[in-house]
Coordinates of N, CA, C and O and ligand atoms in Angstrom, one line a residue:
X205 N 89.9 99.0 111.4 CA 90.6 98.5 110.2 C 89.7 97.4 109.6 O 88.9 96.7 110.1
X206 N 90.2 97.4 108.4 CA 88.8 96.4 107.6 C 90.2 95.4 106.4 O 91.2 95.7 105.7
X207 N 89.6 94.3 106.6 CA 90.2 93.4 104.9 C 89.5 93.9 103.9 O 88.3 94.0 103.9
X208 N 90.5 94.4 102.7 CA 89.6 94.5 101.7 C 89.8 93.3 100.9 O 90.6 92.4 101.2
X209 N 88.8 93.5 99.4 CA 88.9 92.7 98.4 C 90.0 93.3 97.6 O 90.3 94.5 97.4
X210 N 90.6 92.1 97.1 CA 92.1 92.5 96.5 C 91.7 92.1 95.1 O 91.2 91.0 94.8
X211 N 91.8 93.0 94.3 CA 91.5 92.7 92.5 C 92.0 92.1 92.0 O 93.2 92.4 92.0
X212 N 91.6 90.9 91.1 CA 92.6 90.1 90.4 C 92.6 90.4 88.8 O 91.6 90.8 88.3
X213 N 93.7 90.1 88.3 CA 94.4 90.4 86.7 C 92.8 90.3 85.5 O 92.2 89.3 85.4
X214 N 92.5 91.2 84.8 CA 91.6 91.4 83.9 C 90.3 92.4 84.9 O 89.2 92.5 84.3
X215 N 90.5 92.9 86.0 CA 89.7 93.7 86.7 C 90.4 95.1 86.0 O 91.7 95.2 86.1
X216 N 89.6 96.3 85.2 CA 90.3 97.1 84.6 C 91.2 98.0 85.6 O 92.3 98.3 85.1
X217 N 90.7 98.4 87.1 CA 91.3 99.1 87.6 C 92.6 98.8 87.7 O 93.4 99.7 87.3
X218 N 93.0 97.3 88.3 CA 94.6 97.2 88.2 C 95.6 98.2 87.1 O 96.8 98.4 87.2
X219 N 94.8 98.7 85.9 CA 95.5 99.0 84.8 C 95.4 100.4 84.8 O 95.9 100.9 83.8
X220 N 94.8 101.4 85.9 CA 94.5 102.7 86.2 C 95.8 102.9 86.8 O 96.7 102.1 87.1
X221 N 95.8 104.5 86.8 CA 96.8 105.3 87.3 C 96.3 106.1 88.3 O 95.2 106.8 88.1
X222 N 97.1 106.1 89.6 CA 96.7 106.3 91.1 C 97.3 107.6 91.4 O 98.4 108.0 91.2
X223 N 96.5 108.1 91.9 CA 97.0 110.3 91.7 C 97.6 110.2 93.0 O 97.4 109.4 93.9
X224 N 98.5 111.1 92.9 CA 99.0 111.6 94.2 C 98.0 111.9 95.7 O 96.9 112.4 95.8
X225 N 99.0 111.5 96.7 CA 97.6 112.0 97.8 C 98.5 113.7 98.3 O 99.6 113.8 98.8
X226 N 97.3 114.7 97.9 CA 97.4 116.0 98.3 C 97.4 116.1 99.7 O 98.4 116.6 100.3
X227 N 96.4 115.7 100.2 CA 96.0 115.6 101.7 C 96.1 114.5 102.3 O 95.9 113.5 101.7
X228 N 96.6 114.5 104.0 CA 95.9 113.3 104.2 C 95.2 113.1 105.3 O 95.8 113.2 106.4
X229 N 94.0 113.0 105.1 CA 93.1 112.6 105.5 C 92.7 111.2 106.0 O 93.0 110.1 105.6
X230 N 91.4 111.6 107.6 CA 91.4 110.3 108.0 C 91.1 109.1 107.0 O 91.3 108.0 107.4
X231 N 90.7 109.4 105.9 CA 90.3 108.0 105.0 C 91.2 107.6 104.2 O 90.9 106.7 103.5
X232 N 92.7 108.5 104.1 CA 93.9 108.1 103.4 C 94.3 107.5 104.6 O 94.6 106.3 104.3
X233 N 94.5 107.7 105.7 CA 95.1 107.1 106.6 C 94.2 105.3 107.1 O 94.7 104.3 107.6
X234 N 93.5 105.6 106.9 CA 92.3 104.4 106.8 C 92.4 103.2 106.3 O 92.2 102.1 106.6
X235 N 92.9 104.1 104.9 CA 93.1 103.0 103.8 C 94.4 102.4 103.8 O 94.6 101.3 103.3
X236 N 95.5 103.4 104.4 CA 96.7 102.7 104.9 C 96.8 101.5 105.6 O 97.6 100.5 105.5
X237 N 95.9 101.8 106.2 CA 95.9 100.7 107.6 C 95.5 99.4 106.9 O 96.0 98.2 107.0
X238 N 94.5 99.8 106.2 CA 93.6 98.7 105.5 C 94.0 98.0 104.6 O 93.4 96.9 104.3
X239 N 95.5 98.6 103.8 CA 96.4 97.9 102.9 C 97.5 97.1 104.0 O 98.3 96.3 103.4
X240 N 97.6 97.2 105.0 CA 98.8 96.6 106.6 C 97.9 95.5 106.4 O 98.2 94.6 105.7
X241 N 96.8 95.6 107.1 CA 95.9 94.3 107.6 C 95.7 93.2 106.1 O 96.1 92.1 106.0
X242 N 94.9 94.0 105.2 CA 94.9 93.3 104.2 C 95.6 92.2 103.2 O 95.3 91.3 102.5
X243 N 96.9 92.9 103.6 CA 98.1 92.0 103.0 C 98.6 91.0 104.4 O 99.3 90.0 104.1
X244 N 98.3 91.1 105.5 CA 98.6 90.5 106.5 C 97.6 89.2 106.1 O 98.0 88.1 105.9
X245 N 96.1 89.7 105.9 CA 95.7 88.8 105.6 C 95.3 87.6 104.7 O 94.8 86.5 104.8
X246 N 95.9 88.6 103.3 CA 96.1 87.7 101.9 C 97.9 87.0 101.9 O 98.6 86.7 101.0
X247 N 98.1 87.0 103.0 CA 100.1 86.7 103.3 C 100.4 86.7 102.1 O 100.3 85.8 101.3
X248 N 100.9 88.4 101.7 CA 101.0 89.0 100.8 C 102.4 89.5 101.3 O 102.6 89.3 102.5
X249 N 103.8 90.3 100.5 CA 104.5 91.3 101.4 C 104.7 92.3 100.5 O 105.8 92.4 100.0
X250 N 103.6 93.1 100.3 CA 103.5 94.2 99.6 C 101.7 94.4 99.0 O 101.2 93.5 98.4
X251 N 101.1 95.5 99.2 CA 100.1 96.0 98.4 C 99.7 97.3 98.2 O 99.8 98.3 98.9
X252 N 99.3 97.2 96.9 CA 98.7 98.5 96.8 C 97.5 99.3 96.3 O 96.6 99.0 95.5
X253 N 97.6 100.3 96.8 CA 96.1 100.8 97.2 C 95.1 100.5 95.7 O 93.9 100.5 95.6
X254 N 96.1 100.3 94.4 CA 95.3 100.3 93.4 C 94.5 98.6 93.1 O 93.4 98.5 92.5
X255 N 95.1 97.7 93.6 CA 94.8 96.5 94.2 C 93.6 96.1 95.0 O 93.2 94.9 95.2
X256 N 93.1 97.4 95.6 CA 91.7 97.1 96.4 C 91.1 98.1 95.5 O 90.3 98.8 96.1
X257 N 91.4 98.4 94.4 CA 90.2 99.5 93.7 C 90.4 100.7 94.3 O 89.2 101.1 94.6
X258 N 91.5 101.8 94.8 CA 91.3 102.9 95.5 C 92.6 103.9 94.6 O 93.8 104.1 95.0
X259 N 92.0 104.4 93.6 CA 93.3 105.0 92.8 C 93.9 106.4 93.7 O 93.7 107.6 93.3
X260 N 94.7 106.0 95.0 CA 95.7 106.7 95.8 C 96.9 106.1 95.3 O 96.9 105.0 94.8
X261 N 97.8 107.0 95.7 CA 99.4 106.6 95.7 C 99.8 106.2 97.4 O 100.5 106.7 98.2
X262 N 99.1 105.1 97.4 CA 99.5 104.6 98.8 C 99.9 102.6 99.0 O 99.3 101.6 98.5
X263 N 100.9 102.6 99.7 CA 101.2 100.7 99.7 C 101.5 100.7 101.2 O 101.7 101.5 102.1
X264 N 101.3 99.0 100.9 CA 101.8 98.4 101.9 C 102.9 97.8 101.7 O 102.9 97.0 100.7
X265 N 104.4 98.0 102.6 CA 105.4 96.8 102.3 C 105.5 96.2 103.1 O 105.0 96.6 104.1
X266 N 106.3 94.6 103.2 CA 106.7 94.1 104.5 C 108.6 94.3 104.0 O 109.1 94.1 103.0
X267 N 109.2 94.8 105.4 CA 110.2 95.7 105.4 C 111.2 94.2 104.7 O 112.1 94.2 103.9
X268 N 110.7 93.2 105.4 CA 111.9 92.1 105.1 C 110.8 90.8 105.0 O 109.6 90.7 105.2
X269 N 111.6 89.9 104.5 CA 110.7 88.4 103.7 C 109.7 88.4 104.7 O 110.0 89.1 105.7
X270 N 108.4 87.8 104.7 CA 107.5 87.3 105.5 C 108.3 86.5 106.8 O 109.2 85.7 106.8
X271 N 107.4 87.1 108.0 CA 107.9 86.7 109.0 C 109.1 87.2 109.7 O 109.2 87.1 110.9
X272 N 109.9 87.7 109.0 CA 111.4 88.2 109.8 C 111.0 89.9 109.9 O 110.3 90.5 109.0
X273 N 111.5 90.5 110.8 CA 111.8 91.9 111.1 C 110.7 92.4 111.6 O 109.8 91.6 111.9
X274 N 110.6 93.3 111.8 CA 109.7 94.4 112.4 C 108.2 94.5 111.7 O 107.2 94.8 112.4
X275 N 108.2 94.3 110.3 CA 106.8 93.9 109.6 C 106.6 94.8 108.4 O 107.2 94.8 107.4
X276 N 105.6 95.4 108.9 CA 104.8 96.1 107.9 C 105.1 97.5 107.6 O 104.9 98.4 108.5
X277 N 105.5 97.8 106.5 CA 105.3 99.6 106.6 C 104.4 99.9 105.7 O 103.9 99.2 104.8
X278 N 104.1 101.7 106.0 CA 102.8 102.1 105.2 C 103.1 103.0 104.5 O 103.4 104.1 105.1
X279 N 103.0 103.0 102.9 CA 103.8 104.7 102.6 C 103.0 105.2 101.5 O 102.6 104.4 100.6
X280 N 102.8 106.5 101.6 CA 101.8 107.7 100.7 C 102.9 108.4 100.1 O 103.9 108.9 100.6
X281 N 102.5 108.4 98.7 CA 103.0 109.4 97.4 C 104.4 109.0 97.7 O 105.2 109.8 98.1
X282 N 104.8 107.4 97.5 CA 106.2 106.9 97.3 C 106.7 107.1 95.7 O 106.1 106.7 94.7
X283 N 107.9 107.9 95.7 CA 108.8 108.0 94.9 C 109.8 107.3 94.4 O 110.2 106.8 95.4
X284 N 110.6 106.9 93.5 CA 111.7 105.9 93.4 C 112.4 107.6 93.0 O 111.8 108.4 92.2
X285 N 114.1 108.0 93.9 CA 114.6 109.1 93.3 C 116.2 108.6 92.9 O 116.9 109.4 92.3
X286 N 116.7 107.5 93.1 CA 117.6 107.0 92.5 C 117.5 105.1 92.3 O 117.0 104.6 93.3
X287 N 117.9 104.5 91.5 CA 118.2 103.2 91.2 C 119.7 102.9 90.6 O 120.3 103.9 90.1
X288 N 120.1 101.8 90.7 CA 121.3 101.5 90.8 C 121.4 99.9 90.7 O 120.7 99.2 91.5
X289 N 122.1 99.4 89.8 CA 122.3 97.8 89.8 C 121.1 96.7 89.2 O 119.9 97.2 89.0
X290 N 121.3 95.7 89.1 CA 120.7 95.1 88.3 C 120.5 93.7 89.3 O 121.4 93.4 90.0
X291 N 119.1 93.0 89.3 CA 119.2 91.5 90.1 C 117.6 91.0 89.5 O 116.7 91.7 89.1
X292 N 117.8 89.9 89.8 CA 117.0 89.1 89.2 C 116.3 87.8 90.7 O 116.9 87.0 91.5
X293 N 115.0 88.2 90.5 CA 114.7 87.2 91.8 C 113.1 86.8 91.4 O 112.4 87.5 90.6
X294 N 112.8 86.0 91.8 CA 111.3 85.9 91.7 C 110.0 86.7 92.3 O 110.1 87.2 93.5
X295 N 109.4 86.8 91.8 CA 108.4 87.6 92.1 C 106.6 86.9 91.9 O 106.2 86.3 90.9
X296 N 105.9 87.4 93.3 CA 104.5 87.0 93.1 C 103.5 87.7 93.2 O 103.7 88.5 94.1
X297 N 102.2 87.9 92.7 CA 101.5 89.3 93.2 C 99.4 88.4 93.4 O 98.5 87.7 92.8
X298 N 99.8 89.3 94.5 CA 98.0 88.6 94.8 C 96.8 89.0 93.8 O 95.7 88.6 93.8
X299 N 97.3 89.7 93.3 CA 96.4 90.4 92.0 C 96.4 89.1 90.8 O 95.6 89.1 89.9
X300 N 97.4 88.1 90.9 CA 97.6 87.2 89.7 C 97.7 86.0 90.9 O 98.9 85.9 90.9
X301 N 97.3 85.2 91.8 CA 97.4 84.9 92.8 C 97.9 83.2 92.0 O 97.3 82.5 91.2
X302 N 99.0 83.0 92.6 CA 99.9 81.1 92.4 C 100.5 81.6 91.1 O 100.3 80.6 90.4
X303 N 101.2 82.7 90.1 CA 102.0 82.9 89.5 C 103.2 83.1 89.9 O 103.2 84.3 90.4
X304 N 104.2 82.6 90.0 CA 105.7 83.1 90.1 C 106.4 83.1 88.8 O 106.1 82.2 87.9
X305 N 107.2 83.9 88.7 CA 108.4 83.7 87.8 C 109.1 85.1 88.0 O 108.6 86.1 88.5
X306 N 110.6 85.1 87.4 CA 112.0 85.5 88.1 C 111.7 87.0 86.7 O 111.4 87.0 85.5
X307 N 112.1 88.0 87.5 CA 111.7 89.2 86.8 C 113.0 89.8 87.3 O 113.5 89.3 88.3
X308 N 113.6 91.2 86.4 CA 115.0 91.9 86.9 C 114.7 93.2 87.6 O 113.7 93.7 87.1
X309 N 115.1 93.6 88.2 CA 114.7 95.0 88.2 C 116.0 95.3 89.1 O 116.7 94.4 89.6
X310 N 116.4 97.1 89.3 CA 117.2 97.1 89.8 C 117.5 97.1 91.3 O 116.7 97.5 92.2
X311 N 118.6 96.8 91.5 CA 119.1 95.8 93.1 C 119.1 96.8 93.9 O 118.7 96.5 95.0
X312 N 119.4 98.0 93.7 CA 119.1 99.1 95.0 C 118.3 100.0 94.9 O 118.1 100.0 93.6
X313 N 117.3 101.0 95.4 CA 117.1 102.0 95.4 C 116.5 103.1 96.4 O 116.2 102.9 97.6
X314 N 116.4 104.2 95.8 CA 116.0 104.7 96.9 C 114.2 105.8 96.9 O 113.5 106.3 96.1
X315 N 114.2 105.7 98.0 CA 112.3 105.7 97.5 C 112.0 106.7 98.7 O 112.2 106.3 99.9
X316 N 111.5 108.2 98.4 CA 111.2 109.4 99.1 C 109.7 108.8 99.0 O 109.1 108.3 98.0
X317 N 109.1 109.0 100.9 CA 107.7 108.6 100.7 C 107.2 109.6 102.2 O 107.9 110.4 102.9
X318 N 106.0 109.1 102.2 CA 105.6 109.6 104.0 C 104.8 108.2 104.3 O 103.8 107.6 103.8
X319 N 105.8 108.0 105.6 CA 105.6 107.2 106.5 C 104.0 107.4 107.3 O 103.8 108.4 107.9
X320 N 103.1 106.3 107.1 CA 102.4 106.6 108.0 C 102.5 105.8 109.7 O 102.8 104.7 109.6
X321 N 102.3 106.2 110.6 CA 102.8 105.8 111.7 C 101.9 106.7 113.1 O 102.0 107.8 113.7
X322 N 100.7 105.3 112.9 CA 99.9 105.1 114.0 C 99.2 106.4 112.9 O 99.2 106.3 111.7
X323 N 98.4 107.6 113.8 CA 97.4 108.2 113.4 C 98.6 109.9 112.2 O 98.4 111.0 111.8
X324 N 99.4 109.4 112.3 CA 100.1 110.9 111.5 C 101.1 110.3 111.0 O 101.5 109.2 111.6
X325 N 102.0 110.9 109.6 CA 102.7 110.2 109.1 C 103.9 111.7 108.7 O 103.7 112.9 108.7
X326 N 105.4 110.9 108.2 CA 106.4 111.9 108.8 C 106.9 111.2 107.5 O 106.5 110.2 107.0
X327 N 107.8 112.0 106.9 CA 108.8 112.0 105.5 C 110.1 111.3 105.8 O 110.9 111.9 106.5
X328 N 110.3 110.1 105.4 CA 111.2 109.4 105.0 C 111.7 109.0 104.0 O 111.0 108.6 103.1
X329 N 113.3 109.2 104.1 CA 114.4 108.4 102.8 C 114.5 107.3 102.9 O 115.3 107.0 103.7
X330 N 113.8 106.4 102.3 CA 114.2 104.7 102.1 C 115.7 104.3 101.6 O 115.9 105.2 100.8
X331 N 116.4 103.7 101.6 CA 117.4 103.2 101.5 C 117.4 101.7 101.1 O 117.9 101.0 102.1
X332 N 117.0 100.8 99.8 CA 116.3 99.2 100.0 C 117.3 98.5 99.3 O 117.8 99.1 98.3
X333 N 117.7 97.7 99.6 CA 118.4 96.6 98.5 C 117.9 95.2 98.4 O 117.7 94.5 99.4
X334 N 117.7 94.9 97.4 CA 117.9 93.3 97.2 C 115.9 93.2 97.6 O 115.1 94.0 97.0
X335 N 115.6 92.5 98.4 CA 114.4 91.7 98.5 C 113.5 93.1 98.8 O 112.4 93.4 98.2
X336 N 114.0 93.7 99.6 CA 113.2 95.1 100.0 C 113.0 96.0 98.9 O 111.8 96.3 98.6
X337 N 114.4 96.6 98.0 CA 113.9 96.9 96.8 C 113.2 96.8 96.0 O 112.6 97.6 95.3
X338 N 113.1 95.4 96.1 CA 112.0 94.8 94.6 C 110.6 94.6 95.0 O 109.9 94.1 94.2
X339 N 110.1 94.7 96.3 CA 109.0 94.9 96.9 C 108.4 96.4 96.8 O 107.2 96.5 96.5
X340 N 109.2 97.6 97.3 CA 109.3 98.8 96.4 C 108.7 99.1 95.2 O 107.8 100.0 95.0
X341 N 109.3 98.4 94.4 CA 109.7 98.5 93.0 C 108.0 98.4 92.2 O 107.4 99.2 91.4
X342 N 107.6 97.1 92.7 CA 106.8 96.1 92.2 C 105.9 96.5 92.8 O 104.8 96.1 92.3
X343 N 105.7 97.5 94.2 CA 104.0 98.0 94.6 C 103.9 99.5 94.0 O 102.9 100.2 93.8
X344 N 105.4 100.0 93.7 CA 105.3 101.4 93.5 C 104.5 101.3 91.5 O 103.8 102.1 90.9
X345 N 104.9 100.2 91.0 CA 104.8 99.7 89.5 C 103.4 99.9 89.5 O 102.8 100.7 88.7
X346 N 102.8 99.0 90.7 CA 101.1 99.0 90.5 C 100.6 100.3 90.5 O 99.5 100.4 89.9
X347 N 101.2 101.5 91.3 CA 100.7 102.7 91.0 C 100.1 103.2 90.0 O 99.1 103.9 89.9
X348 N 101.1 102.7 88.8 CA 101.1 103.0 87.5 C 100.4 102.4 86.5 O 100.3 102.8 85.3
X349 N 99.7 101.3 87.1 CA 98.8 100.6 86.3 C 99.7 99.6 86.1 O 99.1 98.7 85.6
X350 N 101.4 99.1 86.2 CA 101.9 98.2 85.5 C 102.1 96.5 86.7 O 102.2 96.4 87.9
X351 N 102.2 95.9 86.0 CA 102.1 94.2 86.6 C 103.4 94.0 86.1 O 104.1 94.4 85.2
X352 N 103.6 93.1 87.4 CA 105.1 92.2 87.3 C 105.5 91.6 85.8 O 106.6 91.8 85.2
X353 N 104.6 91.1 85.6 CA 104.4 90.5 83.9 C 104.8 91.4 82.7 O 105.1 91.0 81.6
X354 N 104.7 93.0 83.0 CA 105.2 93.8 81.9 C 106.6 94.2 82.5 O 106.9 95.4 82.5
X355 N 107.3 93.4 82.9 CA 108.7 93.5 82.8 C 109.1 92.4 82.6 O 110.2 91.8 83.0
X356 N 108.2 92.0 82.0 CA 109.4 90.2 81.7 C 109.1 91.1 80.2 O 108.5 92.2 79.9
X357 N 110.1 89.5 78.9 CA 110.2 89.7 78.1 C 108.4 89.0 77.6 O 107.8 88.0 78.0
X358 N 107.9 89.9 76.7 CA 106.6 89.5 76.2 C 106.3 88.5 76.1 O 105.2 88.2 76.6
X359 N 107.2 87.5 75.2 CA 106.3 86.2 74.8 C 106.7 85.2 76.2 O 105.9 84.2 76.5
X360 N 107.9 85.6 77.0 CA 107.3 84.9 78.2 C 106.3 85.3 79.3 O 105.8 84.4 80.0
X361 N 105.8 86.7 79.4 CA 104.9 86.7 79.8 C 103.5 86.3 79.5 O 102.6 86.2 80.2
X362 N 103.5 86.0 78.0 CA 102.6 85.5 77.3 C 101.8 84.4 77.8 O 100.7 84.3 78.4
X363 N 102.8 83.5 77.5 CA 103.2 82.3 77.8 C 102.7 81.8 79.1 O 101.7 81.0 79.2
X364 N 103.3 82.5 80.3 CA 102.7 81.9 81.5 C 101.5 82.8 82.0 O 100.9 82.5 83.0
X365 N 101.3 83.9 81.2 CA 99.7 84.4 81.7 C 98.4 83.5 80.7 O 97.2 83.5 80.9
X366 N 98.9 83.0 80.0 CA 98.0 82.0 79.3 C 97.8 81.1 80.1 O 96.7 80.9 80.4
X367 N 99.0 80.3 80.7 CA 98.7 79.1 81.9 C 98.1 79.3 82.9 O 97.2 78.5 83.4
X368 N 98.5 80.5 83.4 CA 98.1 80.8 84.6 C 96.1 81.1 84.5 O 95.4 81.0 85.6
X369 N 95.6 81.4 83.3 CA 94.5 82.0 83.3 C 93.6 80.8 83.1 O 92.4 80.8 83.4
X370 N 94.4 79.7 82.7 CA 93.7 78.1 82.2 C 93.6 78.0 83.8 O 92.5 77.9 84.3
X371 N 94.9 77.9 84.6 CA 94.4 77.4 85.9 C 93.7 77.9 86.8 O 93.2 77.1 87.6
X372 N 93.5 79.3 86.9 CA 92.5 80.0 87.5 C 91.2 79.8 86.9 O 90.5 79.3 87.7
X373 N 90.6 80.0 85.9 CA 89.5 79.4 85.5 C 88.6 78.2 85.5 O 87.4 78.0 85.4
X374 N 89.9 77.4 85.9 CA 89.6 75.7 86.2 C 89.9 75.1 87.5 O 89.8 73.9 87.8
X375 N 90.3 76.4 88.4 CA 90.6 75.4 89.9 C 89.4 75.7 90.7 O 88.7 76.7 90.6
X376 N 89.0 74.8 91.6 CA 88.0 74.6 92.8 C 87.9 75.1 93.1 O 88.9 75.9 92.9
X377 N 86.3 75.9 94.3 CA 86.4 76.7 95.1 C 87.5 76.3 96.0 O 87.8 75.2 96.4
X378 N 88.2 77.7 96.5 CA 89.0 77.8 97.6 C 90.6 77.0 97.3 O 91.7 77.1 98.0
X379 N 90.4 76.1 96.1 CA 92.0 75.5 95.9 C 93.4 76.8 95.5 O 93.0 77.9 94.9
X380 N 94.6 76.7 95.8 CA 95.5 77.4 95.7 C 95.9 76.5 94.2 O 95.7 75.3 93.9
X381 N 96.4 77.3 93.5 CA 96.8 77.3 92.3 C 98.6 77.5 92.5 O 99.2 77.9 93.5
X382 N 99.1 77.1 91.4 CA 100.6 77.0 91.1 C 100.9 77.5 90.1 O 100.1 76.9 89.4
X383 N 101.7 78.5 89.2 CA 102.0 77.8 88.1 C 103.2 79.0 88.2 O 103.1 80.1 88.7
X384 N 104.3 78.3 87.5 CA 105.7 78.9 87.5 C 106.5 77.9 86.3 O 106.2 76.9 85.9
X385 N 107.7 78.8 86.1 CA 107.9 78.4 84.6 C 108.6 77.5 85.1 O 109.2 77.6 86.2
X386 N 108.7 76.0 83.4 CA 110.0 75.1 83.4 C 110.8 75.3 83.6 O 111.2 76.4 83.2
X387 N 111.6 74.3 84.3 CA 113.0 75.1 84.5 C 114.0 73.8 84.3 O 115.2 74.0 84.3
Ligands
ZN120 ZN1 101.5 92.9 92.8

């Protein structure tokens, strides 16, 4: 297994659309692994494969907040086949790395994928609510080319991707950055 480099916001690929995986193959399964480790190592709880430059339909989630539960899962050609409900929570993505702000999306759903698990991977119904959902939601989004930021309302995404681009441009090697809206 290897860390990859995780793409940050104005790298064009983030904005690519990630094909179905037909096969899978030891280098789909590879790259599985390599989105588990990778987010383990950017303490991330979610990535996706479009995130390290690799236009597959494959992520990484962490099943429950950082730290609690069983960990990591790995899923190829994830589906969303029903949604349900509405919730509003904060949201962060390593691709835009020290941005937060509270995005809606809906509170349940359910997400047809194949599990990978260890060297072969097996078809599972997800079942997510609440924190797990929107982790879902928000790596299945990057599939599509879309950022947490194209679900807020425009001029607030505006707004704080302007800030956020002043402070990333201007912070130190290696300094962690902040920015999240007034409140
Ligand atoms: Zn993200």
């Amino acid at each position: 297994m290897a860390v990859r480099r995780v793409r940050i916001l104005g790298d064009p690929v983030l904005r690519q659309q990630a094909q179905a995986v037909d096969e899978v193959t030891p280098e789909i399964l590879q790259l599985a692994h390599d989105l588990g480790e990778t987010m383990l190592e950017y303490r991330g709880v979610g990535l996706a494969a479009t995130q390290v430059g690799e236009l597959h339909r494959v992520i990484a989630v962490f099943k429950e907040p950082l730290g609690l539960g069983d960990g990591v899962q790995l899923l190829i050609n994830p589906v969303v086949q029903f949604f349900d409900g509405r919730a509003v929570d904060e949201e962060g993505c390593l691709s835009i790395p020290g941005l937060y702000a509270e995005v809606e999306r809906p509170a349940y759903v359910e997400v047809e994928a194949l599990e990978v698990v260890g060297d072969h991977t097996r078809p599972i119904l997800i079942r997510a609510r609440d924190y797990y959902a929107r982790v879902l939601l928000h790596e299945i989004d990057h599939l599509d080319g879309i950022l947490f930021t194209d679900r807020m309302e425009p001029e607030r995404a505006r707004v704080l991707l302007a800030r956020w681009r002043r402070a990333w441009k201007h912070r130190k090697p290696g300094q962690r950055i902040e920015v999240r809206e007034a409140v």
